[in-house]
PDB file of C-alpha atoms in Angstrom:
ATOM      1  CA  MET A   1      33.853  56.342  26.071  1.00 91.00           C
ATOM      2  CA  LYS A   2      32.565  54.792  29.337  1.00 94.00           C
ATOM      3  CA  LEU A   3      32.115  51.052  29.508  1.00 95.00           C
ATOM      4  CA  ALA A   4      30.209  49.144  32.344  1.00 94.00           C
ATOM      5  CA  PHE A   5      30.618  45.452  33.049  1.00 94.00           C
ATOM      6  CA  THR A   6      28.887  43.036  35.286  1.00 93.00           C
ATOM      7  CA  THR A   7      31.024  40.399  37.068  1.00 94.00           C
ATOM      8  CA  GLU A   8      30.437  37.469  39.345  1.00 95.00           C
ATOM      9  CA  TYR A   9      32.779  36.151  41.985  1.00 96.00           C
ATOM     10  CA  ASP A  10      33.182  33.753  44.844  1.00 95.00           C
ATOM     11  CA  GLY A  11      34.142  35.878  47.736  1.00 94.00           C
ATOM     12  CA  SER A  12      35.621  33.163  49.807  1.00 93.00           C
ATOM     13  CA  ILE A  13      39.297  33.981  49.208  1.00 92.00           C
ATOM     14  CA  PHE A  14      38.911  37.824  49.097  1.00 94.00           C
ATOM     15  CA  SER A  15      39.044  40.395  51.777  1.00 93.00           C
ATOM     16  CA  GLY A  16      36.071  42.054  50.137  1.00 92.00           C
ATOM     17  CA  PHE A  17      35.477  43.925  46.866  1.00 94.00           C
ATOM     18  CA  GLN A  18      37.145  47.176  47.747  1.00 91.00           C
ATOM     19  CA  ARG A  19      40.955  47.533  47.242  1.00 90.00           C
ATOM     20  CA  GLN A  20      42.985  47.295  50.493  1.00 87.00           C
ATOM     21  CA  LYS A  21      46.655  47.860  51.272  1.00 85.00           C
ATOM     22  CA  ASN A  22      47.637  44.529  52.641  1.00 84.00           C
ATOM     23  CA  ALA A  23      44.945  42.099  51.514  1.00 87.00           C
ATOM     24  CA  ASP A  24      43.602  40.574  48.237  1.00 92.00           C
ATOM     25  CA  SER A  25      40.360  42.256  46.857  1.00 95.00           C
ATOM     26  CA  VAL A  26      38.231  41.716  43.870  1.00 96.00           C
ATOM     27  CA  GLN A  27      38.793  45.273  42.842  1.00 96.00           C
ATOM     28  CA  GLN A  28      42.537  44.961  42.815  1.00 95.00           C
ATOM     29  CA  ASN A  29      42.111  41.713  40.792  1.00 95.00           C
ATOM     30  CA  ILE A  30      39.949  43.502  38.161  1.00 97.00           C
ATOM     31  CA  GLU A  31      42.089  46.736  37.915  1.00 96.00           C
ATOM     32  CA  GLU A  32      45.287  44.557  37.451  1.00 96.00           C
ATOM     33  CA  ALA A  33      43.567  42.619  34.767  1.00 96.00           C
ATOM     34  CA  LEU A  34      42.402  45.868  33.000  1.00 96.00           C
ATOM     35  CA  GLU A  35      45.980  47.262  33.188  1.00 95.00           C
ATOM     36  CA  LYS A  36      47.414  44.249  31.427  1.00 95.00           C
ATOM     37  CA  ILE A  37      45.065  44.552  28.446  1.00 94.00           C
ATOM     38  CA  THR A  38      44.926  48.369  28.174  1.00 94.00           C
ATOM     39  CA  GLN A  39      48.523  49.139  29.259  1.00 93.00           C
ATOM     40  CA  GLU A  40      46.962  51.987  31.315  1.00 91.00           C
ATOM     41  CA  LYS A  41      46.417  52.449  35.007  1.00 93.00           C
ATOM     42  CA  VAL A  42      42.728  51.928  35.600  1.00 92.00           C
ATOM     43  CA  VAL A  43      40.631  52.727  38.663  1.00 94.00           C
ATOM     44  CA  ILE A  44      37.076  51.419  38.446  1.00 96.00           C
ATOM     45  CA  ASN A  45      33.786  52.716  39.967  1.00 96.00           C
ATOM     46  CA  TYR A  46      31.595  49.925  41.351  1.00 95.00           C
ATOM     47  CA  ALA A  47      28.014  49.365  42.488  1.00 94.00           C
ATOM     48  CA  GLY A  48      28.508  47.795  45.953  1.00 90.00           C
ATOM     49  CA  ARG A  49      31.372  47.385  48.516  1.00 88.00           C
ATOM     50  CA  THR A  50      30.798  43.752  49.517  1.00 92.00           C
ATOM     51  CA  ASP A  51      32.622  42.445  52.690  1.00 92.00           C
ATOM     52  CA  ALA A  52      35.105  39.755  52.965  1.00 92.00           C
ATOM     53  CA  GLY A  53      33.503  36.319  52.114  1.00 94.00           C
ATOM     54  CA  VAL A  54      30.430  37.868  50.452  1.00 96.00           C
ATOM     55  CA  HIS A  55      29.764  36.629  46.879  1.00 96.00           C
ATOM     56  CA  ALA A  56      28.188  38.433  43.830  1.00 95.00           C
ATOM     57  CA  LEU A  57      26.283  37.328  40.749  1.00 93.00           C
ATOM     58  CA  SER A  58      26.089  40.769  39.136  1.00 91.00           C
ATOM     59  CA  GLN A  59      28.356  43.260  40.523  1.00 94.00           C
ATOM     60  CA  VAL A  60      28.686  46.222  38.214  1.00 94.00           C
ATOM     61  CA  PHE A  61      31.930  48.245  37.572  1.00 96.00           C
ATOM     62  CA  ASP A  62      32.676  50.955  35.036  1.00 96.00           C
ATOM     63  CA  PHE A  63      35.706  52.877  33.728  1.00 95.00           C
ATOM     64  CA  THR A  64      36.493  55.447  30.927  1.00 95.00           C
ATOM     65  CA  THR A  65      38.797  54.534  28.025  1.00 92.00           C
ATOM     66  CA  GLU A  66      39.551  55.590  24.480  1.00 92.00           C
ATOM     67  CA  LEU A  67      40.305  52.054  23.435  1.00 91.00           C
ATOM     68  CA  GLU A  68      37.987  50.624  20.832  1.00 91.00           C
ATOM     69  CA  ARG A  69      37.620  46.889  20.552  1.00 93.00           C
ATOM     70  CA  PRO A  70      34.687  44.337  20.114  1.00 93.00           C
ATOM     71  CA  ASN A  71      32.663  43.525  23.230  1.00 93.00           C
ATOM     72  CA  LYS A  72      33.787  39.884  23.113  1.00 94.00           C
ATOM     73  CA  ASN A  73      37.412  40.977  23.092  1.00 95.00           C
ATOM     74  CA  TRP A  74      36.873  43.090  26.138  1.00 95.00           C
ATOM     75  CA  ILE A  75      35.351  40.239  28.082  1.00 96.00           C
ATOM     76  CA  ASP A  76      37.770  37.530  26.968  1.00 96.00           C
ATOM     77  CA  GLY A  77      40.750  39.720  27.564  1.00 95.00           C
ATOM     78  CA  ILE A  78      39.664  40.650  31.074  1.00 96.00           C
ATOM     79  CA  ASN A  79      38.656  37.044  31.986  1.00 97.00           C
ATOM     80  CA  SER A  80      42.041  35.604  30.787  1.00 97.00           C
ATOM     81  CA  ASN A  81      43.772  37.787  33.377  1.00 96.00           C
ATOM     82  CA  LEU A  82      41.390  37.290  36.373  1.00 96.00           C
ATOM     83  CA  ALA A  83      41.514  34.839  39.149  1.00 94.00           C
ATOM     84  CA  ASP A  84      39.541  31.642  38.661  1.00 94.00           C
ATOM     85  CA  SER A  85      37.015  32.763  41.170  1.00 95.00           C
ATOM     86  CA  VAL A  86      36.110  36.043  39.347  1.00 97.00           C
ATOM     87  CA  ALA A  87      34.453  36.335  35.963  1.00 96.00           C
ATOM     88  CA  VAL A  88      33.136  39.136  33.744  1.00 96.00           C
ATOM     89  CA  THR A  89      29.823  38.150  32.293  1.00 92.00           C
ATOM     90  CA  SER A  90      28.629  41.170  30.237  1.00 91.00           C
ATOM     91  CA  ILE A  91      29.518  44.625  28.868  1.00 92.00           C
ATOM     92  CA  SER A  92      27.538  47.706  28.172  1.00 90.00           C
ATOM     93  CA  ARG A  93      28.478  51.132  26.625  1.00 91.00           C
ATOM     94  CA  VAL A  94      26.986  53.697  28.947  1.00 92.00           C
ATOM     95  CA  PRO A  95      26.571  57.566  29.027  1.00 92.00           C
ATOM     96  CA  ASP A  96      29.535  59.607  30.351  1.00 93.00           C
ATOM     97  CA  ASP A  97      27.689  60.593  33.403  1.00 93.00           C
ATOM     98  CA  PHE A  98      26.958  57.048  34.420  1.00 94.00           C
ATOM     99  CA  HIS A  99      28.220  55.810  37.801  1.00 95.00           C
ATOM    100  CA  SER A 100      27.922  52.264  38.873  1.00 94.00           C
ATOM    101  CA  ARG A 101      27.179  53.299  42.450  1.00 94.00           C
ATOM    102  CA  TYR A 102      25.516  56.643  42.293  1.00 94.00           C
ATOM    103  CA  SER A 103      23.371  55.820  39.228  1.00 93.00           C
ATOM    104  CA  ALA A 104      21.824  52.823  41.083  1.00 93.00           C
ATOM    105  CA  ILE A 105      18.238  53.130  42.161  1.00 92.00           C
ATOM    106  CA  GLU A 106      18.016  49.754  43.827  1.00 93.00           C
ATOM    107  CA  ARG A 107      20.182  46.884  45.059  1.00 94.00           C
ATOM    108  CA  SER A 108      19.349  43.324  45.645  1.00 94.00           C
ATOM    109  CA  TYR A 109      20.795  40.591  47.940  1.00 96.00           C
ATOM    110  CA  THR A 110      19.912  37.056  48.610  1.00 96.00           C
ATOM    111  CA  TYR A 111      21.007  35.181  51.867  1.00 97.00           C
ATOM    112  CA  VAL A 112      21.204  31.323  51.605  1.00 96.00           C
ATOM    113  CA  ILE A 113      20.495  29.199  54.573  1.00 96.00           C
ATOM    114  CA  TYR A 114      21.139  25.490  54.718  1.00 96.00           C
ATOM    115  CA  ASN A 115      18.631  24.033  57.285  1.00 96.00           C
ATOM    116  CA  SER A 116      19.618  20.421  58.074  1.00 94.00           C
ATOM    117  CA  ARG A 117      20.873  18.282  60.873  1.00 93.00           C
ATOM    118  CA  SER A 118      23.876  17.397  58.666  1.00 92.00           C
ATOM    119  CA  LYS A 119      26.371  20.086  57.510  1.00 89.00           C
ATOM    120  CA  PRO A 120      26.426  21.142  53.871  1.00 86.00           C
ATOM    121  CA  LEU A 121      29.529  19.389  52.471  1.00 84.00           C
ATOM    122  CA  PHE A 122      29.396  20.891  49.046  1.00 84.00           C
ATOM    123  CA  PHE A 123      27.961  24.349  49.888  1.00 85.00           C
ATOM    124  CA  GLY A 124      29.885  25.270  53.106  1.00 85.00           C
ATOM    125  CA  ASN A 125      31.455  28.388  51.723  1.00 89.00           C
ATOM    126  CA  MET A 126      28.207  29.583  50.128  1.00 93.00           C
ATOM    127  CA  SER A 127      25.551  29.084  52.730  1.00 95.00           C
ATOM    128  CA  HIS A 128      24.870  29.514  56.400  1.00 95.00           C
ATOM    129  CA  TRP A 129      24.223  26.236  58.126  1.00 96.00           C
ATOM    130  CA  ASP A 130      21.525  26.109  60.780  1.00 95.00           C
ATOM    131  CA  SER A 131      20.586  22.708  62.240  1.00 95.00           C
ATOM    132  CA  ASN A 132      17.764  23.955  64.329  1.00 95.00           C
ATOM    133  CA  LYS A 133      13.992  23.728  63.568  1.00 95.00           C
ATOM    134  CA  ILE A 134      12.853  26.849  61.819  1.00 95.00           C
ATOM    135  CA  ASP A 135       9.273  27.973  61.831  1.00 95.00           C
ATOM    136  CA  GLN A 136       9.021  29.139  58.173  1.00 93.00           C
ATOM    137  CA  ASN A 137       5.468  30.410  58.455  1.00 95.00           C
ATOM    138  CA  LEU A 138       6.762  32.711  61.213  1.00 97.00           C
ATOM    139  CA  LEU A 139       9.912  33.596  59.234  1.00 97.00           C
ATOM    140  CA  LYS A 140       7.786  34.735  56.245  1.00 96.00           C
ATOM    141  CA  LEU A 141       5.349  36.646  58.529  1.00 97.00           C
ATOM    142  CA  GLN A 142       8.116  38.467  60.241  1.00 97.00           C
ATOM    143  CA  ALA A 143       9.951  39.160  57.075  1.00 97.00           C
ATOM    144  CA  ASN A 144       7.026  41.214  55.755  1.00 97.00           C
ATOM    145  CA  MET A 145       7.338  43.601  58.553  1.00 97.00           C
ATOM    146  CA  PHE A 146      10.513  44.955  56.972  1.00 98.00           C
ATOM    147  CA  LEU A 147       8.588  46.249  53.923  1.00 98.00           C
ATOM    148  CA  GLY A 148       8.459  49.962  53.446  1.00 97.00           C
ATOM    149  CA  THR A 149      10.563  52.753  54.826  1.00 98.00           C
ATOM    150  CA  HIS A 150      12.058  52.453  58.275  1.00 98.00           C
ATOM    151  CA  ASP A 151      14.921  53.688  60.543  1.00 97.00           C
ATOM    152  CA  PHE A 152      17.208  50.609  60.497  1.00 98.00           C
ATOM    153  CA  THR A 153      19.419  51.756  63.386  1.00 97.00           C
ATOM    154  CA  SER A 154      18.613  48.358  65.087  1.00 97.00           C
ATOM    155  CA  PHE A 155      19.983  46.570  62.015  1.00 97.00           C
ATOM    156  CA  ARG A 156      23.372  48.166  61.444  1.00 95.00           C
ATOM    157  CA  SER A 157      26.815  47.377  62.550  1.00 93.00           C
ATOM    158  CA  SER A 158      28.567  49.402  65.199  1.00 88.00           C
ATOM    159  CA  SER A 159      31.134  50.463  62.529  1.00 87.00           C
ATOM    160  CA  CYS A 160      28.554  51.667  60.112  1.00 88.00           C
ATOM    161  CA  ASN A 161      29.283  55.232  59.171  1.00 85.00           C
ATOM    162  CA  SER A 162      26.182  56.018  57.100  1.00 88.00           C
ATOM    163  CA  LYS A 163      24.758  59.353  58.134  1.00 89.00           C
ATOM    164  CA  ASN A 164      21.093  58.220  57.269  1.00 94.00           C
ATOM    165  CA  PRO A 165      19.778  54.996  58.829  1.00 95.00           C
ATOM    166  CA  THR A 166      16.370  55.262  56.986  1.00 97.00           C
ATOM    167  CA  LYS A 167      16.098  52.891  54.081  1.00 97.00           C
ATOM    168  CA  THR A 168      13.265  51.551  51.929  1.00 97.00           C
ATOM    169  CA  ILE A 169      12.700  47.836  51.490  1.00 97.00           C
ATOM    170  CA  ASN A 170      10.863  47.409  48.141  1.00 96.00           C
ATOM    171  CA  MET A 171      10.733  43.574  48.314  1.00 96.00           C
ATOM    172  CA  ILE A 172      11.532  40.729  50.678  1.00 97.00           C
ATOM    173  CA  ASP A 173      10.874  37.184  49.564  1.00 95.00           C
ATOM    174  CA  VAL A 174      11.368  33.871  51.407  1.00 96.00           C
ATOM    175  CA  GLU A 175      11.610  30.726  49.307  1.00 93.00           C
ATOM    176  CA  THR A 176      12.404  27.146  50.226  1.00 92.00           C
ATOM    177  CA  HIS A 177      13.992  24.448  47.924  1.00 90.00           C
ATOM    178  CA  ASP A 178      14.684  21.178  49.701  1.00 88.00           C
ATOM    179  CA  LYS A 179      16.964  22.056  52.549  1.00 92.00           C
ATOM    180  CA  PHE A 180      17.882  25.620  51.350  1.00 94.00           C
ATOM    181  CA  ILE A 181      16.012  28.798  52.343  1.00 96.00           C
ATOM    182  CA  PHE A 182      16.601  31.773  50.202  1.00 96.00           C
ATOM    183  CA  ILE A 183      15.813  35.211  51.580  1.00 97.00           C
ATOM    184  CA  THR A 184      15.853  37.946  48.965  1.00 96.00           C
ATOM    185  CA  ILE A 185      15.808  41.659  49.784  1.00 97.00           C
ATOM    186  CA  LYS A 186      15.564  44.684  47.498  1.00 96.00           C
ATOM    187  CA  ALA A 187      16.102  48.122  48.759  1.00 96.00           C
ATOM    188  CA  ASN A 188      17.132  51.560  47.664  1.00 94.00           C
ATOM    189  CA  ALA A 189      20.312  51.198  49.721  1.00 93.00           C
ATOM    190  CA  PHE A 190      21.682  49.190  52.669  1.00 96.00           C
ATOM    191  CA  LEU A 191      23.572  49.952  55.790  1.00 95.00           C
ATOM    192  CA  HIS A 192      26.704  48.021  56.781  1.00 94.00           C
ATOM    193  CA  ASN A 193      25.838  44.329  57.683  1.00 95.00           C
ATOM    194  CA  MET A 194      22.209  45.223  57.418  1.00 97.00           C
ATOM    195  CA  VAL A 195      21.081  42.100  55.412  1.00 97.00           C
ATOM    196  CA  ARG A 196      23.137  39.767  57.644  1.00 97.00           C
ATOM    197  CA  ILE A 197      21.564  41.328  60.804  1.00 98.00           C
ATOM    198  CA  MET A 198      18.020  41.342  59.328  1.00 98.00           C
ATOM    199  CA  VAL A 199      18.269  37.571  58.334  1.00 98.00           C
ATOM    200  CA  GLY A 200      19.961  36.634  61.642  1.00 97.00           C
ATOM    201  CA  THR A 201      17.134  38.306  63.525  1.00 98.00           C
ATOM    202  CA  LEU A 202      14.431  36.561  61.431  1.00 98.00           C
ATOM    203  CA  LEU A 203      16.137  33.224  62.201  1.00 97.00           C
ATOM    204  CA  ASP A 204      16.307  33.940  65.940  1.00 97.00           C
ATOM    205  CA  ILE A 205      12.602  34.840  66.017  1.00 97.00           C
ATOM    206  CA  ALA A 206      11.669  31.760  63.866  1.00 97.00           C
ATOM    207  CA  LYS A 207      13.611  29.495  66.262  1.00 96.00           C
ATOM    208  CA  GLY A 208      12.028  30.977  69.335  1.00 94.00           C
ATOM    209  CA  GLU A 209      15.376  32.689  70.567  1.00 95.00           C
ATOM    210  CA  ILE A 210      13.844  36.177  70.363  1.00 95.00           C
ATOM    211  CA  ASN A 211      10.356  36.914  71.574  1.00 93.00           C
ATOM    212  CA  SER A 212      10.058  40.435  70.161  1.00 95.00           C
ATOM    213  CA  SER A 213       8.737  41.100  66.556  1.00 97.00           C
ATOM    214  CA  VAL A 214      10.662  42.762  63.787  1.00 97.00           C
ATOM    215  CA  GLU A 215       8.292  45.734  64.058  1.00 97.00           C
ATOM    216  CA  GLU A 216       9.160  46.081  67.786  1.00 97.00           C
ATOM    217  CA  ILE A 217      12.906  45.800  67.166  1.00 98.00           C
ATOM    218  CA  LEU A 218      12.695  48.460  64.429  1.00 98.00           C
ATOM    219  CA  SER A 219      11.030  50.834  66.940  1.00 97.00           C
ATOM    220  CA  LYS A 220      13.747  50.353  69.449  1.00 96.00           C
ATOM    221  CA  LYS A 221      16.414  51.808  67.216  1.00 96.00           C
ATOM    222  CA  ASP A 222      18.978  49.885  69.242  1.00 96.00           C
ATOM    223  CA  ARG A 223      21.290  47.150  67.830  1.00 96.00           C
ATOM    224  CA  SER A 224      21.200  45.315  71.061  1.00 95.00           C
ATOM    225  CA  PHE A 225      17.548  44.370  70.494  1.00 97.00           C
ATOM    226  CA  ALA A 226      18.184  42.626  67.194  1.00 97.00           C
ATOM    227  CA  GLY A 227      19.534  39.158  66.429  1.00 96.00           C
ATOM    228  CA  LYS A 228      22.887  37.767  65.503  1.00 95.00           C
ATOM    229  CA  THR A 229      24.880  38.987  62.583  1.00 97.00           C
ATOM    230  CA  LEU A 230      25.129  35.990  60.245  1.00 97.00           C
ATOM    231  CA  SER A 231      28.226  34.831  58.551  1.00 95.00           C
ATOM    232  CA  ALA A 232      29.267  36.498  55.256  1.00 96.00           C
ATOM    233  CA  LYS A 233      29.498  33.315  53.220  1.00 95.00           C
ATOM    234  CA  GLY A 234      25.724  32.943  52.834  1.00 96.00           C
ATOM    235  CA  LEU A 235      25.329  36.343  51.332  1.00 97.00           C
ATOM    236  CA  PHE A 236      25.103  37.001  47.549  1.00 96.00           C
ATOM    237  CA  PHE A 237      24.954  40.445  45.922  1.00 96.00           C
ATOM    238  CA  LEU A 238      22.563  40.011  43.094  1.00 93.00           C
ATOM    239  CA  GLY A 239      23.244  43.400  41.691  1.00 92.00           C
ATOM    240  CA  PRO A 240      21.986  47.024  41.245  1.00 92.00           C
ATOM    241  CA  LYS A 241      19.081  48.424  39.237  1.00 90.00           C
ATOM    242  CA  TYR A 242      19.366  51.419  36.852  1.00 90.00           C
ATOM    243  CA  ASP A 243      16.946  53.846  35.227  1.00 84.00           C
ATOM    244  CA  LEU A 244      18.727  53.252  31.880  1.00 72.00           C
ATOM    245  CA  LYS A 245      18.623  50.179  29.583  1.00 65.00           C
ATOM    246  CA  PHE A 246      21.518  48.084  30.873  1.00 59.00           C
ATOM    247  CA  ASN A 247      22.686  44.648  30.051  1.00 52.00           C
ATOM    248  CA  ILE A 248      22.322  43.043  33.403  1.00 55.00           C
ATOM    249  CA  ALA A 249      20.342  40.027  34.521  1.00 49.00           C
ATOM    250  CA  SER A 250      20.553  38.509  37.982  1.00 49.00           C
ATOM    251  CA  PRO A 251      17.142  36.885  38.878  1.00 51.00           C
ATOM    252  CA  ILE A 252      17.110  35.030  42.012  1.00 56.00           C
ATOM    253  CA  GLU A 253      16.178  31.937  39.947  1.00 58.00           C
ATOM    254  CA  HIS A 254      19.671  31.752  38.580  1.00 60.00           C
ATOM    255  CA  LEU A 255      21.106  31.580  42.045  1.00 65.00           C
ATOM    256  CA  MET A 256      18.643  28.949  43.087  1.00 64.00           C
ATOM    257  CA  ASP A 257      19.464  26.826  40.020  1.00 66.00           C
ATOM    258  CA  ARG A 258      22.962  26.629  41.191  1.00 65.00           C
ATOM    259  CA  PHE A 259      22.048  25.145  44.479  1.00 66.00           C
ATOM    260  CA  LYS A 260      19.559  22.741  43.069  1.00 61.00           C
ATOM    261  CA  LYS A 261      21.918  21.247  40.524  1.00 57.00           C
TER     262      LYS A 261
END
């Protein structure tokens, strides 16, 4: 029997999602919680390897088990053994060939910007602070240039080891609520640091610090032409999308509501 779970976490205290030898990770936290309630050594599959400081609303992980118990017992048991900054939110019974990462057909991220002269006292670990004037009309105009299939070599980190830099952006949306700017991006897949470089470039253009357009920077296929890599703390992994019926819900409205409260 294969079980898949959605989980949310505050990535501030973790070195990232993936297990590491000498640092705390979300994966290690989840696997240790599963070992306590199953009395078995469990290694999970997961939808996305988020970096240190990146948060998630609906990360998905799965594992195989022969243990039968009610869904509520699974969720309550795991959560009682997790760190306070991690929580399992739902469970689904999935086909044996399901894989959280390889079965995903789309992934979504939102980057949160706090645009104000004063720093965000209560959201400092969950947003990127920019005190400069941002031309939001230009920001939206440039963002639309990312739509479609492109070579994103200009928008990948130097340490990215992906063999194929071509990705398809299915949706990009810019919304503003008071001092917060939310940039949401949906794509078939992402390169390392791709979202943070995309948003950093958009901000640099909207502030007049880069005179080239997104279209021109894409055509250069050279990282040096793009903007800054923004901090990880403003990035939220909203979750993957699958072709099968799956108990996952991570609309951007849920994230916005947390910042508006």
